[in-house]
XYZ file of C-alpha atoms in Angstrom:
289
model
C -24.096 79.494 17.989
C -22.551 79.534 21.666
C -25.909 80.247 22.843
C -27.402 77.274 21.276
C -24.479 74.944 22.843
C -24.888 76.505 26.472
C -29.135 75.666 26.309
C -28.169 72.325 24.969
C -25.173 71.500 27.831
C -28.120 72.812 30.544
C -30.936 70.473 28.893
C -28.464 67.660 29.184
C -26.994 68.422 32.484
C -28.432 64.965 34.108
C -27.147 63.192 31.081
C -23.613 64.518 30.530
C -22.496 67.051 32.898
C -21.863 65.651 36.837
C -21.372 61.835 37.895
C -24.157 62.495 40.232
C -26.848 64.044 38.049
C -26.156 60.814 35.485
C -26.322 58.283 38.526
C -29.747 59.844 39.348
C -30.550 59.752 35.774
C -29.927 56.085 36.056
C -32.084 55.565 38.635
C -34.671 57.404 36.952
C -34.354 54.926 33.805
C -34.588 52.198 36.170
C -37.996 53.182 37.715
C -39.261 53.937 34.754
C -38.485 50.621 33.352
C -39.119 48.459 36.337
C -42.870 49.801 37.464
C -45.970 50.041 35.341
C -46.476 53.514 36.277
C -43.361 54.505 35.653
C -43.100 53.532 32.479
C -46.306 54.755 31.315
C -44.892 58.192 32.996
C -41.529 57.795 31.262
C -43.138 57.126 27.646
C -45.414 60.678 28.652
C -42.145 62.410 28.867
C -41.719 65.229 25.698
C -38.832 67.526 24.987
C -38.418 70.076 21.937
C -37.354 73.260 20.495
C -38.226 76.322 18.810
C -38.282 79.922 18.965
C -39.978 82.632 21.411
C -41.105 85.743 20.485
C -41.471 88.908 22.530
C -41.320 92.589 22.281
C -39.682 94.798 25.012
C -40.135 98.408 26.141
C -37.340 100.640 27.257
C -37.620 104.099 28.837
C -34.807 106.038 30.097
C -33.792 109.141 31.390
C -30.544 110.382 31.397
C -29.291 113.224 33.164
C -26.001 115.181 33.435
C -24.280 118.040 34.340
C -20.792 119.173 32.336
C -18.961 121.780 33.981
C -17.051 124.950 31.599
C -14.933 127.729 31.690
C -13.045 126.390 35.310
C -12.574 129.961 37.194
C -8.780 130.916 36.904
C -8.483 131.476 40.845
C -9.785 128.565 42.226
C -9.337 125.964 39.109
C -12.971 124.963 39.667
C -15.659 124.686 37.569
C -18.502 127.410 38.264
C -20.591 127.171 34.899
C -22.509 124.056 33.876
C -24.191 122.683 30.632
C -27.052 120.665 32.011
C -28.453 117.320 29.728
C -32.075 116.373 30.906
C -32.852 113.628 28.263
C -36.083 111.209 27.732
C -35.675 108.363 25.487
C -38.781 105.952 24.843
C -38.155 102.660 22.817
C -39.118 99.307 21.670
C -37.740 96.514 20.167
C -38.358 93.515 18.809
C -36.530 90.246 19.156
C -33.674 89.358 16.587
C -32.764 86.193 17.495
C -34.377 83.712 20.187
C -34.882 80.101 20.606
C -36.640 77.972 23.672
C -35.985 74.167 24.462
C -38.996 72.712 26.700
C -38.964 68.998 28.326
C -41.851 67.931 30.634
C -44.763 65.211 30.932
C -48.154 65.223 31.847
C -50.092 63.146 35.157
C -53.372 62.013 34.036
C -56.589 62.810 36.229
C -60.127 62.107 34.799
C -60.691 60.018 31.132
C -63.105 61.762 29.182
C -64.993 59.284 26.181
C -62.749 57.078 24.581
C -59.599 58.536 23.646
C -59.881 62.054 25.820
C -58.755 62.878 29.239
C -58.004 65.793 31.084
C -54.068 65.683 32.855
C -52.001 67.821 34.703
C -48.925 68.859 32.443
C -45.679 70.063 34.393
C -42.586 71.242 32.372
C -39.700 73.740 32.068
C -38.671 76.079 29.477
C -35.685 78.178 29.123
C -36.209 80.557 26.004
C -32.961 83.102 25.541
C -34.033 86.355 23.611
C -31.537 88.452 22.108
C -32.499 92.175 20.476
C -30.372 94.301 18.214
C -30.711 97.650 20.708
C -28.217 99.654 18.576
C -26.909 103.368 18.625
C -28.072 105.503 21.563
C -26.877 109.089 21.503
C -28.278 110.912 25.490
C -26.217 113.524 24.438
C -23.997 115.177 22.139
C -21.229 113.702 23.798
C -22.588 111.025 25.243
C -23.677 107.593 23.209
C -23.595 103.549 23.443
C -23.733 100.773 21.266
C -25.302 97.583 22.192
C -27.207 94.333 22.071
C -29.288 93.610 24.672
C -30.256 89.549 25.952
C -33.088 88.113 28.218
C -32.804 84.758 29.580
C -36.353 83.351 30.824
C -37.058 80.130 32.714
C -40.484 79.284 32.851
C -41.743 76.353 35.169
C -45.608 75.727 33.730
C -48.305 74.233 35.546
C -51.327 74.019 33.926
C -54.823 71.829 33.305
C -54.863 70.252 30.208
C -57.515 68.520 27.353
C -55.428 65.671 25.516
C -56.764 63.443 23.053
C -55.207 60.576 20.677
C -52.135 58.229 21.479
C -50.661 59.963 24.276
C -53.647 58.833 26.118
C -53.842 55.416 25.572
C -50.041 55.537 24.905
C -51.056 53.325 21.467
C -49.342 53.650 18.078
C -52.361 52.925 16.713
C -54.081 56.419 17.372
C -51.954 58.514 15.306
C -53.264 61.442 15.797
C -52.696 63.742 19.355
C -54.487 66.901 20.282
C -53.923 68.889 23.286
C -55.123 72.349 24.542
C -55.021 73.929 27.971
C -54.237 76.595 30.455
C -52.000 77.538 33.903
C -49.447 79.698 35.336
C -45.957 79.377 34.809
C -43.693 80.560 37.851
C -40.591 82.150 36.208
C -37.459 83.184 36.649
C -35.495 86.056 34.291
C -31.814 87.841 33.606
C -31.528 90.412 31.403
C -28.630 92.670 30.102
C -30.581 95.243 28.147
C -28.591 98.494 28.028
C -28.131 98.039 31.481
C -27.711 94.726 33.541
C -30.783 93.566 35.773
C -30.773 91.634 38.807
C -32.704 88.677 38.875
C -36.765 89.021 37.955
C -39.133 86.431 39.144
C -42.940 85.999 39.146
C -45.551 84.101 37.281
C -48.045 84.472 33.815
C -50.824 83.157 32.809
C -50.293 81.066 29.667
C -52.892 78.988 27.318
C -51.454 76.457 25.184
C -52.334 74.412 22.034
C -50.809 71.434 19.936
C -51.369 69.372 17.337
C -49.160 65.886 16.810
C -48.956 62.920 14.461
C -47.585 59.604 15.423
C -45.023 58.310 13.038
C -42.427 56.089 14.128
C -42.438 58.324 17.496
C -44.968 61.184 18.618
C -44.252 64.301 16.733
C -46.053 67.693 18.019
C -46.176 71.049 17.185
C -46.834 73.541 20.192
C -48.240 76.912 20.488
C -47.755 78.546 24.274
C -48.478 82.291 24.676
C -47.844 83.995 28.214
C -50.137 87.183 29.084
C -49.309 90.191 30.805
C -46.002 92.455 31.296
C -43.009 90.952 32.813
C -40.374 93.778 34.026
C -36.857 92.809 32.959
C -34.901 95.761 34.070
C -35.409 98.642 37.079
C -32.176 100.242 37.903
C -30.614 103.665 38.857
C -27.017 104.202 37.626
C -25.228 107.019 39.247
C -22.580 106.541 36.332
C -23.705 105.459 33.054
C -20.452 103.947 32.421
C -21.528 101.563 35.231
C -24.782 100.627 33.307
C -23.757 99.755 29.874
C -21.047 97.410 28.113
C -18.020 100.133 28.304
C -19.293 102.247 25.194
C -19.859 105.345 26.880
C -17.940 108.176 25.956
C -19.023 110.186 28.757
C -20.788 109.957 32.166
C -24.178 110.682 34.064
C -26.952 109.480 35.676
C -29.844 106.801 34.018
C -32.732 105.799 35.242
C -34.106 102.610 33.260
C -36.884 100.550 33.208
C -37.338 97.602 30.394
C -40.419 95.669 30.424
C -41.394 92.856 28.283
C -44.932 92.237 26.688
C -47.111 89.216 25.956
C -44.630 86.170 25.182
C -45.202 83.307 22.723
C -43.346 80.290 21.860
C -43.518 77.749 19.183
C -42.211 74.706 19.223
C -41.343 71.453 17.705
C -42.213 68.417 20.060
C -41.090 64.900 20.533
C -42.217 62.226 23.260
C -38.552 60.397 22.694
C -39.942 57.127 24.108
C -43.180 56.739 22.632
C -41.789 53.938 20.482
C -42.256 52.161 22.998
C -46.472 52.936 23.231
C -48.635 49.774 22.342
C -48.774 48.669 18.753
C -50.908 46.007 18.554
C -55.278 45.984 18.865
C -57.227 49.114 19.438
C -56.666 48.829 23.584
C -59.695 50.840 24.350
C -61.354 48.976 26.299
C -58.220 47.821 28.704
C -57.657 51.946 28.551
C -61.102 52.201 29.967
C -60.910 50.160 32.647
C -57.383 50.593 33.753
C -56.172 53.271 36.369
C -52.889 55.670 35.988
């Protein structure tokens, strides 16, 4: 449950967390409110939430040397048992969820309720995974959970069709499907902590909306391609996980996460303010965003 309070205190960070951030926010509102532009960008706006999905894969290799039988003369060690260990796994995620707020710049109408937009938005999606027991040796094991937090920045070409084009109530029903590259950035703690990962996926995206009372839209997003979350050398495996070891040696780890989808449930908060009255094609036609 904490988790879900810290993604909702950063969603609302303009709204409720610095005096400056809300006077900006302000602002904002004002623009939007004041121009014709704006407010036909500020009705585009969307936010939701949902889950993400993705499967990680962990190899390690542990290695240690324990030192017997200390000689009586010099009360050194002069035998050693050595541990050379391999441990391949994957997991899936046990818990996740992803909020998502952007809006969409139009760029060519296509027919009479189509166009084709540029849709820019952020998504932070936090990923937790039940790693459990881990024995590298016989005297030597961990217990722990393992989390991934991912924020995406997606930039993409898209198809829409229905009310969010002509921003009309009347055109209840909203299609969009397109494609990009998200920019991301990612922290993981997953056995072993990770610095900070960033890079960029291709993603494809589909939803399908109703409007009813506001603009209500389910959203499919799937990012392609392996993302590595952790690549560290631990000279002490103590160092590398939560405190659980019960005895010490070297890991080598490297966690990498697969093909990522989210789903998500979709509002445009302001669309009650969209057109109500008369079909307003043919003003949609001939107007200019």
């Amino acid at each position: 449950m904490y988790k879900k309070i810290l993604l909702l205190c950063l969603a609302m960070y303009f709204v409720s967390a610095d005096s400056y951030g809300q006077s900006m926010f302000r602002a904002y509102n004002r623009y939007m409110r004041a121009s014709s532009k704006g407010k036909k960008l500020y009705q585009r706006d969307y936010l939701g939430y949902g889950k993400a999905f993705m499967a990680i894969d962990v190899k390690q290799h542990y290695t240690d040397i324990r030192y017997v039988d200390p000689d009586p003369n010099t009360n050194y060690s002069t035998n050693g048992k050595s541990t050379d260990t391999f441990i391949h796994t994957k997991y899936s995620a046990a818990s996740a969820i992803s909020y998502t707020e952007g809006t969409f710049f139009p760029l060519q109408k296509v027919g009479r309720e189509g166009l084709i937009a540029l849709d820019v938005s952020a998504t932070v999606n936090l990923i937790q995974y039940n790693i459990g027991a881990i024995d590298y040796s016989s005297t030597t094991g961990i217990v722990e959970e393992g989390i991934t937090e991912q924020f995406y920045f997606p930039i993409g070409l898209v198809y829409k069709y229905g009310g969010e084009v002509n921003l009309n109530k009347k055109s209840k029903f909203l299609f969009t499907m397109g494609c990009g590259f998200a920019p991301y950035v990612s922290g993981s703690k997953i056995i072993a902590f990770s610095s900070l990962m960033a890079g960029s996926r291709k993603y494809v995206m589909a939803e399908f909306g109703v409007f009813g009372g506001i603009a209500w839209k389910l959203r499919t997003t799937v990012y392609f391609g392996n993302i590595v979350l952790v690549d560290n050398r631990y000279a002490d495996i103590f160092d590398a996980t939560s405190g659980h070891s019960d005895g010490y040696g070297n890991l080598d780890i490297k966690v990498t996460g697969g093909t990522t989808a989210t789903v998500s449930l979709l509002i445009n908060p302001f669309s009650w303010d969209w057109k109500g009255k008369g079909d307003n094609y043919s003003s949609f036609n001939k107007s200019k965003y």
